[in-house]
PDB file of N, CA, C and O in Angstrom:
ATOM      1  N   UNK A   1      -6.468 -15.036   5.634  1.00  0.00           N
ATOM      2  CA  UNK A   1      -6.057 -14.167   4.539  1.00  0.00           C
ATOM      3  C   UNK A   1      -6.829 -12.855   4.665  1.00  0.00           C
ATOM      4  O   UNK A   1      -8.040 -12.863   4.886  1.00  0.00           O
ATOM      5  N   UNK A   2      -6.171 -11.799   4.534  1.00  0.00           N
ATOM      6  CA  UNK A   2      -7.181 -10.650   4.890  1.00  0.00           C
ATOM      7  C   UNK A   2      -6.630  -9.850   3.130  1.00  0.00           C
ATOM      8  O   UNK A   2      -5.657 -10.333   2.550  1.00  0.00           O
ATOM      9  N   UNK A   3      -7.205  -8.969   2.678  1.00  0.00           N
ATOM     10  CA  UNK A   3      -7.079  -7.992   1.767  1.00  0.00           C
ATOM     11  C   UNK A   3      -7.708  -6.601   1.909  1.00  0.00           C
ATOM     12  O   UNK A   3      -8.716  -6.267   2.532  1.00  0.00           O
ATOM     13  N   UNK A   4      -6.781  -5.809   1.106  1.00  0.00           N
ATOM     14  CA  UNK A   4      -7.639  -4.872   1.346  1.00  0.00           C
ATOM     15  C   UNK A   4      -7.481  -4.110  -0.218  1.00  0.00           C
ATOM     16  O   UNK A   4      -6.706  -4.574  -1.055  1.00  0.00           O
ATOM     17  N   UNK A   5      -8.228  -3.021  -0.455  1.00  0.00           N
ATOM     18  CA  UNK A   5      -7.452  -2.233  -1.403  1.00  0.00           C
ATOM     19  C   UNK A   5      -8.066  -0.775  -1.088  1.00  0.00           C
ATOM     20  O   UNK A   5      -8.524  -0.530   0.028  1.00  0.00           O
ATOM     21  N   UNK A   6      -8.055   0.148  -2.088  1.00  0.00           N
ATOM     22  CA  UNK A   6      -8.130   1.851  -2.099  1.00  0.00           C
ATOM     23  C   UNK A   6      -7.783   2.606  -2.985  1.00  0.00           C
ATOM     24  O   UNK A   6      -7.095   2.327  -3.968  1.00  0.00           O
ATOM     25  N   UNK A   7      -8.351   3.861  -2.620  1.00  0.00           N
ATOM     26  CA  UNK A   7      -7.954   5.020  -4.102  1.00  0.00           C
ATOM     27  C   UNK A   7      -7.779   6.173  -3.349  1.00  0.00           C
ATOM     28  O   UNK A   7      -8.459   6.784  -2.525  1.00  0.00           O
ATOM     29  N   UNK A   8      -6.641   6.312  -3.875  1.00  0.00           N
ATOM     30  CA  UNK A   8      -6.323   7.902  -2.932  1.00  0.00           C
ATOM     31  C   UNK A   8      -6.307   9.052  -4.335  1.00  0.00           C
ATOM     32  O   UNK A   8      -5.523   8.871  -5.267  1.00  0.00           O
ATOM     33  N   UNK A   9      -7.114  10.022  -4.313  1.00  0.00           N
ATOM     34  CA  UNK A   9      -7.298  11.039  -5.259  1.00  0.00           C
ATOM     35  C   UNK A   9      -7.173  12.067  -4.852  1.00  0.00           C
ATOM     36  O   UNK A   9      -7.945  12.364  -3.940  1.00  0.00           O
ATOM     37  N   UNK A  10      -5.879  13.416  -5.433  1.00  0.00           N
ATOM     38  CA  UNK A  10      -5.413  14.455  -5.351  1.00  0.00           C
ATOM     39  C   UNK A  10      -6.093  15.305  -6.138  1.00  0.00           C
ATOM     40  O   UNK A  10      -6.524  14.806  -7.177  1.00  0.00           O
ATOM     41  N   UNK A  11      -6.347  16.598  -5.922  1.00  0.00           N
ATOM     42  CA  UNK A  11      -6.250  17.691  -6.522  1.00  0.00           C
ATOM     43  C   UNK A  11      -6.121  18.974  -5.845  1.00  0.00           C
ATOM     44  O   UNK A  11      -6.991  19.662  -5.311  1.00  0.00           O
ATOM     45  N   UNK A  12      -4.777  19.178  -5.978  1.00  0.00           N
ATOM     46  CA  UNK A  12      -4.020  20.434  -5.734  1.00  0.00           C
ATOM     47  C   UNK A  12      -4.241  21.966  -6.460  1.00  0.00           C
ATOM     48  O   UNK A  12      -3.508  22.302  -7.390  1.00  0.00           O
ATOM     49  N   UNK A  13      -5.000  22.596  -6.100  1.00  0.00           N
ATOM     50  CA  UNK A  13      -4.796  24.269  -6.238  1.00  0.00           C
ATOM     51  C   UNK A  13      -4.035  25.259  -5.937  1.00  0.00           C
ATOM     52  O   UNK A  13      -3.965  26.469  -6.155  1.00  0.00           O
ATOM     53  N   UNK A  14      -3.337  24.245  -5.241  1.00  0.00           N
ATOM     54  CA  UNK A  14      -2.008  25.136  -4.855  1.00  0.00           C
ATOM     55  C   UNK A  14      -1.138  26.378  -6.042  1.00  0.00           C
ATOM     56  O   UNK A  14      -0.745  27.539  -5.930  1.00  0.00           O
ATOM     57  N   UNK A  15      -1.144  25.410  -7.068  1.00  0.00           N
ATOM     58  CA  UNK A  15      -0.474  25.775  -8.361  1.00  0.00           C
ATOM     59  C   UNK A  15      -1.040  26.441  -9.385  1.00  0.00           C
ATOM     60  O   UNK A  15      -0.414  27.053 -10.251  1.00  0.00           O
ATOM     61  N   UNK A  16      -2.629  26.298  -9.279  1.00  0.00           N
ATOM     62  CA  UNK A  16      -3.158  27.170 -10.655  1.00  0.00           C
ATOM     63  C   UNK A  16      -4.495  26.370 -10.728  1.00  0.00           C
ATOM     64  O   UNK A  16      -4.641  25.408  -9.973  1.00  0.00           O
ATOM     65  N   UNK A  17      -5.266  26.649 -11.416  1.00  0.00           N
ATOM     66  CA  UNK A  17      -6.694  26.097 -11.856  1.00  0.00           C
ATOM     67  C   UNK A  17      -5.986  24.962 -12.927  1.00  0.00           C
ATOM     68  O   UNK A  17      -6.865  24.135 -13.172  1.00  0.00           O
ATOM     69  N   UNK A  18      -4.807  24.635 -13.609  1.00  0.00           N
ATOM     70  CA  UNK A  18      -4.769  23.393 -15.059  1.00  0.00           C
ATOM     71  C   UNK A  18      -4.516  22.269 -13.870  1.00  0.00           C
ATOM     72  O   UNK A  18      -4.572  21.170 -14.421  1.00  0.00           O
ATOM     73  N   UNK A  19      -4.314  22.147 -12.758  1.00  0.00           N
ATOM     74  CA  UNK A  19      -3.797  21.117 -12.126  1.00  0.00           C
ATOM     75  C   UNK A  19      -5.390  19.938 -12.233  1.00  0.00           C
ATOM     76  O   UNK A  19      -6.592  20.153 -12.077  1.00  0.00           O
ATOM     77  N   UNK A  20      -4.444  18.501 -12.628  1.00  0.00           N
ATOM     78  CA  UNK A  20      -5.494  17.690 -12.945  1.00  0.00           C
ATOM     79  C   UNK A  20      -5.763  16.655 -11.679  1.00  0.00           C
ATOM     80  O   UNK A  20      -4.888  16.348 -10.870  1.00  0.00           O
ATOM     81  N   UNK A  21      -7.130  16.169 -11.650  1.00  0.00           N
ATOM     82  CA  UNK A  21      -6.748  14.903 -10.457  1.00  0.00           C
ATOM     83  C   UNK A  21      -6.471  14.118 -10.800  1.00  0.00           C
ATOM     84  O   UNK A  21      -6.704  13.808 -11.968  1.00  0.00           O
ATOM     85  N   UNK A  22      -5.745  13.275  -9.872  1.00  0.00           N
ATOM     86  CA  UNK A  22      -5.144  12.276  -9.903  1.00  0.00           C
ATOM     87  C   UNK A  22      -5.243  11.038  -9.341  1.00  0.00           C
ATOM     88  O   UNK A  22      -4.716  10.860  -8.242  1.00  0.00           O
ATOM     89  N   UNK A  23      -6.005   9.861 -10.062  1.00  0.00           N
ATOM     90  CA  UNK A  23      -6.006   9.010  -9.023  1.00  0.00           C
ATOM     91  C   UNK A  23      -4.872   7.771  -8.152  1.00  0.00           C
ATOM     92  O   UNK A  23      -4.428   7.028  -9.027  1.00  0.00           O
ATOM     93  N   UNK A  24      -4.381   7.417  -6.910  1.00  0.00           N
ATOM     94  CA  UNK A  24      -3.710   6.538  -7.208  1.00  0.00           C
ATOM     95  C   UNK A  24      -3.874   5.455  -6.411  1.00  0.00           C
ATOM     96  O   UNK A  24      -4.072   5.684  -5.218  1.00  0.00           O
ATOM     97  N   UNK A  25      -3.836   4.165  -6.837  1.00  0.00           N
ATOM     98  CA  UNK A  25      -4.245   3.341  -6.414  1.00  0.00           C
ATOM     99  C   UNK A  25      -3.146   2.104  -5.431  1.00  0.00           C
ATOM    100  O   UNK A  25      -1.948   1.822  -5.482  1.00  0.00           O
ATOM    101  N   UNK A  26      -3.950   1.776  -4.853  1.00  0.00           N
ATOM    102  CA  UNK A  26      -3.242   0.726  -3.288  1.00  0.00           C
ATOM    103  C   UNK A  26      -4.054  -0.795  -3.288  1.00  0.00           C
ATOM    104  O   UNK A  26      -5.223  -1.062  -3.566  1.00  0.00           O
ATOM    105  N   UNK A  27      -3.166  -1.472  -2.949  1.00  0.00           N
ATOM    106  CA  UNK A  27      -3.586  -3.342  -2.420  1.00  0.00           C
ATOM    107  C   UNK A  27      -2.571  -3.787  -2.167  1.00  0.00           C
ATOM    108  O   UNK A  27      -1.521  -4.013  -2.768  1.00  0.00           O
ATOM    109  N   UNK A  28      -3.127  -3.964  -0.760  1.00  0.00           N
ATOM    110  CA  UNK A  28      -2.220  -5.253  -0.194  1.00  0.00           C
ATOM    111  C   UNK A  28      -3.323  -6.447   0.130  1.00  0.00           C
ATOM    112  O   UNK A  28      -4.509  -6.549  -0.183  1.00  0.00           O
ATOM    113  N   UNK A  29      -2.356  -7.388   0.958  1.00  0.00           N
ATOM    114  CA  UNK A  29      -2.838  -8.859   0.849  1.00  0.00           C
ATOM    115  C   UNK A  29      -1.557  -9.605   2.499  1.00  0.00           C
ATOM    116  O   UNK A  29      -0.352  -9.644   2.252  1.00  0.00           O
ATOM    117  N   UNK A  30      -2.058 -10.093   3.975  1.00  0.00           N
ATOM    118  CA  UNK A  30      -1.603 -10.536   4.179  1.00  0.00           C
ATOM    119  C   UNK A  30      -2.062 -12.039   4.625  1.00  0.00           C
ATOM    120  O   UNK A  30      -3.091 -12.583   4.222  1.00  0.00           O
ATOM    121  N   UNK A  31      -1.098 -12.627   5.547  1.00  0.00           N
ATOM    122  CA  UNK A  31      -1.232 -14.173   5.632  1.00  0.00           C
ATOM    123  C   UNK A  31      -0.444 -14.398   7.115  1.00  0.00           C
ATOM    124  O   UNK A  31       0.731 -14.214   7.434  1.00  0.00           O
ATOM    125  N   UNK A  32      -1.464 -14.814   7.777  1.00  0.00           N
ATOM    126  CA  UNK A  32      -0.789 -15.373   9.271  1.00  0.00           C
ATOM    127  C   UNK A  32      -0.397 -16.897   8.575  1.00  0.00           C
ATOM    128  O   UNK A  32      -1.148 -17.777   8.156  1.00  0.00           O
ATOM    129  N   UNK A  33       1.101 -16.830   8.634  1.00  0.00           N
ATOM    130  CA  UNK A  33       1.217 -17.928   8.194  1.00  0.00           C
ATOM    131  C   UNK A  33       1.069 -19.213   9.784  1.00  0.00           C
ATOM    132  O   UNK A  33       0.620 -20.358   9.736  1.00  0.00           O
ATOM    133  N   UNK A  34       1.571 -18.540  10.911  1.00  0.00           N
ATOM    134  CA  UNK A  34       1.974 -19.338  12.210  1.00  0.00           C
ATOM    135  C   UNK A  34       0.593 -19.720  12.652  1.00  0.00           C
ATOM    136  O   UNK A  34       0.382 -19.774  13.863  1.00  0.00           O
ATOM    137  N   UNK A  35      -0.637 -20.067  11.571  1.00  0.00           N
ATOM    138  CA  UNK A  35      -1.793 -20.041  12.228  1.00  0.00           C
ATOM    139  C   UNK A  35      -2.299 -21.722  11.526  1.00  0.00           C
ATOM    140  O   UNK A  35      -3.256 -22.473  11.717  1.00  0.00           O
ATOM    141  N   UNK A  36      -1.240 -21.750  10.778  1.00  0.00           N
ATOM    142  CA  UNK A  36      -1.708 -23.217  10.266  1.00  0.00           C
ATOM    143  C   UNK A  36      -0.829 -24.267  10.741  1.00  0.00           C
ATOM    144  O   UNK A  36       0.391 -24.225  10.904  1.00  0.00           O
ATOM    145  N   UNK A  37      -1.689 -25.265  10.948  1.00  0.00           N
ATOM    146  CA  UNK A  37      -0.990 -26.699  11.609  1.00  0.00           C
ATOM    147  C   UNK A  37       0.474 -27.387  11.515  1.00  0.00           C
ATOM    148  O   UNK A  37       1.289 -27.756  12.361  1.00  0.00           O
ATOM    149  N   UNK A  38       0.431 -27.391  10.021  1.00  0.00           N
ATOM    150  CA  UNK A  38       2.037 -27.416   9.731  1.00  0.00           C
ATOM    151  C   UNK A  38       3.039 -26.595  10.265  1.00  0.00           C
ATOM    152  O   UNK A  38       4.047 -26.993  10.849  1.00  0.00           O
ATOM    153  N   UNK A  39       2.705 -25.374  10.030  1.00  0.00           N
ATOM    154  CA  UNK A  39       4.040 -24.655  10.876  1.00  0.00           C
ATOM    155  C   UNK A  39       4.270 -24.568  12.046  1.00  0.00           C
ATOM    156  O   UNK A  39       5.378 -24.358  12.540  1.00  0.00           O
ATOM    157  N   UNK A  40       2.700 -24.803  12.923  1.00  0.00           N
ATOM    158  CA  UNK A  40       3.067 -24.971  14.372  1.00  0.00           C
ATOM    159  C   UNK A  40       3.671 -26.543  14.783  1.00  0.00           C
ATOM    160  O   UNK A  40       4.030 -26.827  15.925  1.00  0.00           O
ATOM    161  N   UNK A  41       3.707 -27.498  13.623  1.00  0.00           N
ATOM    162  CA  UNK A  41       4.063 -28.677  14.264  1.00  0.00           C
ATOM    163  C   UNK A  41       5.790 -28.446  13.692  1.00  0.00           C
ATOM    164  O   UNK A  41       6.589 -29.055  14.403  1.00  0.00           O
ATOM    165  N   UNK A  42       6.234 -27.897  12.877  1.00  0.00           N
ATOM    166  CA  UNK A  42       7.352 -27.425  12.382  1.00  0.00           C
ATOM    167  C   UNK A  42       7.902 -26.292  13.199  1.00  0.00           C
ATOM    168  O   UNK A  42       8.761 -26.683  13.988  1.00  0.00           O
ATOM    169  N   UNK A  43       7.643 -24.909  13.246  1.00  0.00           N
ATOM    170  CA  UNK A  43       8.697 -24.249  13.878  1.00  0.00           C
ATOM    171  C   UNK A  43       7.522 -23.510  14.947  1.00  0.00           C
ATOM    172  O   UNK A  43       7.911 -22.476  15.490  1.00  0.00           O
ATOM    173  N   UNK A  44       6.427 -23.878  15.202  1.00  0.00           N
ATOM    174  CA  UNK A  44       5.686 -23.515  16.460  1.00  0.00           C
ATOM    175  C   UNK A  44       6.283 -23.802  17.740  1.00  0.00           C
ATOM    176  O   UNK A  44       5.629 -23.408  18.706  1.00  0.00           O
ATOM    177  N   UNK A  45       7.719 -24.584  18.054  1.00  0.00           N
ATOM    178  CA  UNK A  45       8.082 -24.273  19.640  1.00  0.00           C
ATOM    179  C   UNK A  45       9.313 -22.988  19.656  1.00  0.00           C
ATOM    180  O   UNK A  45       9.761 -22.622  20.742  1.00  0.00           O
ATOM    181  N   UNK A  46      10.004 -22.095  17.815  1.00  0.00           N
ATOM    182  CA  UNK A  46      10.301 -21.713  17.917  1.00  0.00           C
ATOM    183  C   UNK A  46       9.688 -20.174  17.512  1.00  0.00           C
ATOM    184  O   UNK A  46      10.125 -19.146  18.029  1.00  0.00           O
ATOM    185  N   UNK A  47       8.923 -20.192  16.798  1.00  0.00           N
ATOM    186  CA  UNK A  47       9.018 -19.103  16.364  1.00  0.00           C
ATOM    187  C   UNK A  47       6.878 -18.640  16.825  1.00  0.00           C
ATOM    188  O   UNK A  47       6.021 -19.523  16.787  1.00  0.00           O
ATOM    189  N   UNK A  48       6.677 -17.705  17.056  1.00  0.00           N
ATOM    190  CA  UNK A  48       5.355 -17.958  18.039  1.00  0.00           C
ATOM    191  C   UNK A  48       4.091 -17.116  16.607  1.00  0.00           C
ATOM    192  O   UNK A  48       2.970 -17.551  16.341  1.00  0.00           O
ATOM    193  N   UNK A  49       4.602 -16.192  16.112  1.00  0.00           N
ATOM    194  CA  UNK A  49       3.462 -15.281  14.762  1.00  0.00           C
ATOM    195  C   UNK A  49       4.778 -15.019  14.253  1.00  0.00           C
ATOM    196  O   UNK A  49       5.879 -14.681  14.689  1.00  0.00           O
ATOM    197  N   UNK A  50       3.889 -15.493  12.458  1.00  0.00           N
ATOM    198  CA  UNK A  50       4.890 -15.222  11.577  1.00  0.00           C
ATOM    199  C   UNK A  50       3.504 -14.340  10.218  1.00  0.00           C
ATOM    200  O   UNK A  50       2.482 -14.988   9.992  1.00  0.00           O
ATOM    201  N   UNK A  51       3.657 -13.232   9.649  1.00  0.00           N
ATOM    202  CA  UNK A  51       3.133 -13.061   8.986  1.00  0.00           C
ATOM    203  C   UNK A  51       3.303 -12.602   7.580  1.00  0.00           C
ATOM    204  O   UNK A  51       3.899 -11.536   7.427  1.00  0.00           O
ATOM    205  N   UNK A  52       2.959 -13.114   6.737  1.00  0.00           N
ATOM    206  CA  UNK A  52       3.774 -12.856   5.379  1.00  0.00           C
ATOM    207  C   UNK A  52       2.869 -11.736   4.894  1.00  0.00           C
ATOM    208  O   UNK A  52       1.678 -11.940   5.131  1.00  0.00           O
ATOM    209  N   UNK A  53       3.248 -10.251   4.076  1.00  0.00           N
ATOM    210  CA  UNK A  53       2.629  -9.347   3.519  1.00  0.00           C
ATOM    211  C   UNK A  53       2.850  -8.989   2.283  1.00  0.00           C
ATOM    212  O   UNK A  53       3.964  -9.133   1.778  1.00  0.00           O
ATOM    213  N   UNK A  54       2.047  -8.586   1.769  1.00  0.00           N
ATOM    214  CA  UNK A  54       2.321  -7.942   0.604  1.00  0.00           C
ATOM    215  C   UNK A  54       1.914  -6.574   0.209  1.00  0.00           C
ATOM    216  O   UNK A  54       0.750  -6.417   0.579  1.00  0.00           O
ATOM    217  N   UNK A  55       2.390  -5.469  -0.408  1.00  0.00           N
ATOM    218  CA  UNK A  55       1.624  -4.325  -0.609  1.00  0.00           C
ATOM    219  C   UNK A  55       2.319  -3.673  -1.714  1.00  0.00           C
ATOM    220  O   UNK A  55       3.461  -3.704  -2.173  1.00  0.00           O
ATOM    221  N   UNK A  56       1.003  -2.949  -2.031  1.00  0.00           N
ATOM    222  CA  UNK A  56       1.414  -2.166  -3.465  1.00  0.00           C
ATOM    223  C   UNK A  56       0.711  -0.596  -4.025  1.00  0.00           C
ATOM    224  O   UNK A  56      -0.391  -0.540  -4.571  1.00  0.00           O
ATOM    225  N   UNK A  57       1.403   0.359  -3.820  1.00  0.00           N
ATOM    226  CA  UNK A  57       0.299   1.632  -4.002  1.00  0.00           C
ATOM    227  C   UNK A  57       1.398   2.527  -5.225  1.00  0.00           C
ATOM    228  O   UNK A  57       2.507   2.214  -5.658  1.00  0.00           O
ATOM    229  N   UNK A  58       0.700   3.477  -5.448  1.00  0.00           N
ATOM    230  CA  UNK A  58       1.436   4.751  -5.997  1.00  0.00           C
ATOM    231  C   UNK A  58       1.285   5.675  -5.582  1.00  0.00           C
ATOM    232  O   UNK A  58       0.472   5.767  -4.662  1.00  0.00           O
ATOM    233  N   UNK A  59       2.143   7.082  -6.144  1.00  0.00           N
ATOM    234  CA  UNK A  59       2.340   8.243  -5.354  1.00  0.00           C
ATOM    235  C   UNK A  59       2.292   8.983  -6.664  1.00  0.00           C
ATOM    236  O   UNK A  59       2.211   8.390  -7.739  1.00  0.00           O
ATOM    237  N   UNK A  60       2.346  10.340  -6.545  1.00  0.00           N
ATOM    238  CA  UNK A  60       2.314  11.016  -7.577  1.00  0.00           C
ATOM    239  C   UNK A  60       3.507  12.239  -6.824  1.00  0.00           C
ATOM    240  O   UNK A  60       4.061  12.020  -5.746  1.00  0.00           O
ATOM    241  N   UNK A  61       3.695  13.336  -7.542  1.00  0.00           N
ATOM    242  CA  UNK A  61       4.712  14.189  -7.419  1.00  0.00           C
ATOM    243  C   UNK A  61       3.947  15.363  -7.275  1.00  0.00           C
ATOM    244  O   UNK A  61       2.940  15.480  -7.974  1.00  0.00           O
ATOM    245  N   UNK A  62       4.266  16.270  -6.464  1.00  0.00           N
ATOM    246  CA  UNK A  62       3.603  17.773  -6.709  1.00  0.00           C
ATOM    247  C   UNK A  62       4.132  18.529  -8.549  1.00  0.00           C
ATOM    248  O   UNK A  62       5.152  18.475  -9.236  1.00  0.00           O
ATOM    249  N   UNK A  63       2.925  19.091  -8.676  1.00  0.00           N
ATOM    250  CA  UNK A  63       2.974  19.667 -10.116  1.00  0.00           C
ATOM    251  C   UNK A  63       3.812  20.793  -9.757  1.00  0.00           C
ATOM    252  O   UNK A  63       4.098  21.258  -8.655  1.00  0.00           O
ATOM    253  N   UNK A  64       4.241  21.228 -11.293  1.00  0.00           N
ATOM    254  CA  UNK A  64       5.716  22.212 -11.193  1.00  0.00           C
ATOM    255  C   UNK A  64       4.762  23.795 -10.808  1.00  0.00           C
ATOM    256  O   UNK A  64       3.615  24.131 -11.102  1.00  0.00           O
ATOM    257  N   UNK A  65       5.458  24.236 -10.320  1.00  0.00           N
ATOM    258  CA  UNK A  65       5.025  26.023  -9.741  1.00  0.00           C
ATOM    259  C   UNK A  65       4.937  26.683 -11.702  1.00  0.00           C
ATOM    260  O   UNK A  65       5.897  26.747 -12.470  1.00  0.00           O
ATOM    261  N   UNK A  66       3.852  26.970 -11.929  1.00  0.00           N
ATOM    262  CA  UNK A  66       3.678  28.009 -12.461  1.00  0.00           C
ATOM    263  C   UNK A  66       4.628  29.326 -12.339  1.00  0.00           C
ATOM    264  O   UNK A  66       4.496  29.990 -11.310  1.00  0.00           O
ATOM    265  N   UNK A  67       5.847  29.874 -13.586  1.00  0.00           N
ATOM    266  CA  UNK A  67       6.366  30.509 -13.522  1.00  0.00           C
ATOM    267  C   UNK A  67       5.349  32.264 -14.332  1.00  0.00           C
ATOM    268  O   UNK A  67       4.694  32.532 -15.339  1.00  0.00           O
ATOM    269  N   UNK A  68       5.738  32.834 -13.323  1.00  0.00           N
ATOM    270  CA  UNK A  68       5.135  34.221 -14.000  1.00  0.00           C
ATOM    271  C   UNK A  68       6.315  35.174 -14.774  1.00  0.00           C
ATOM    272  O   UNK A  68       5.996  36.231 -15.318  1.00  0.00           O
TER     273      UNK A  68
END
């Protein structure tokens, strides 16, 4: 089982000094499943690494352009 997680944090000046940071956050989680006994006595003459994953993050949007 491996995991991991993270924080990815923006702050853009692109747009003006009000732009706020932003944090956004990530985790995944996977699983060699073809590494345990059962499946190699089950589908181990067919199938050779099987790995199940999972993952989960967010994104944020660029802030709107400051109109003058």
């Amino acid at each position: 089982l491996f995991l991991n997680a993270g924080m990815r944090v923006d702050a853009n000046s692109t747009f003006g000094d009000d732009v706020q940071v932003e944090a956004y956050p990530k985790f995944g989680a996977s699983y060699i499943l073809s590494d345990e006994v059962f499946f190699q006595q089950a589908l181990g003459a067919f199938v050779n690494t099987l790995k199940l994953r999972f993952a989960y993050g967010q994104t944020g949007k660029f802030p709107e352009p400051f109109r003058h």
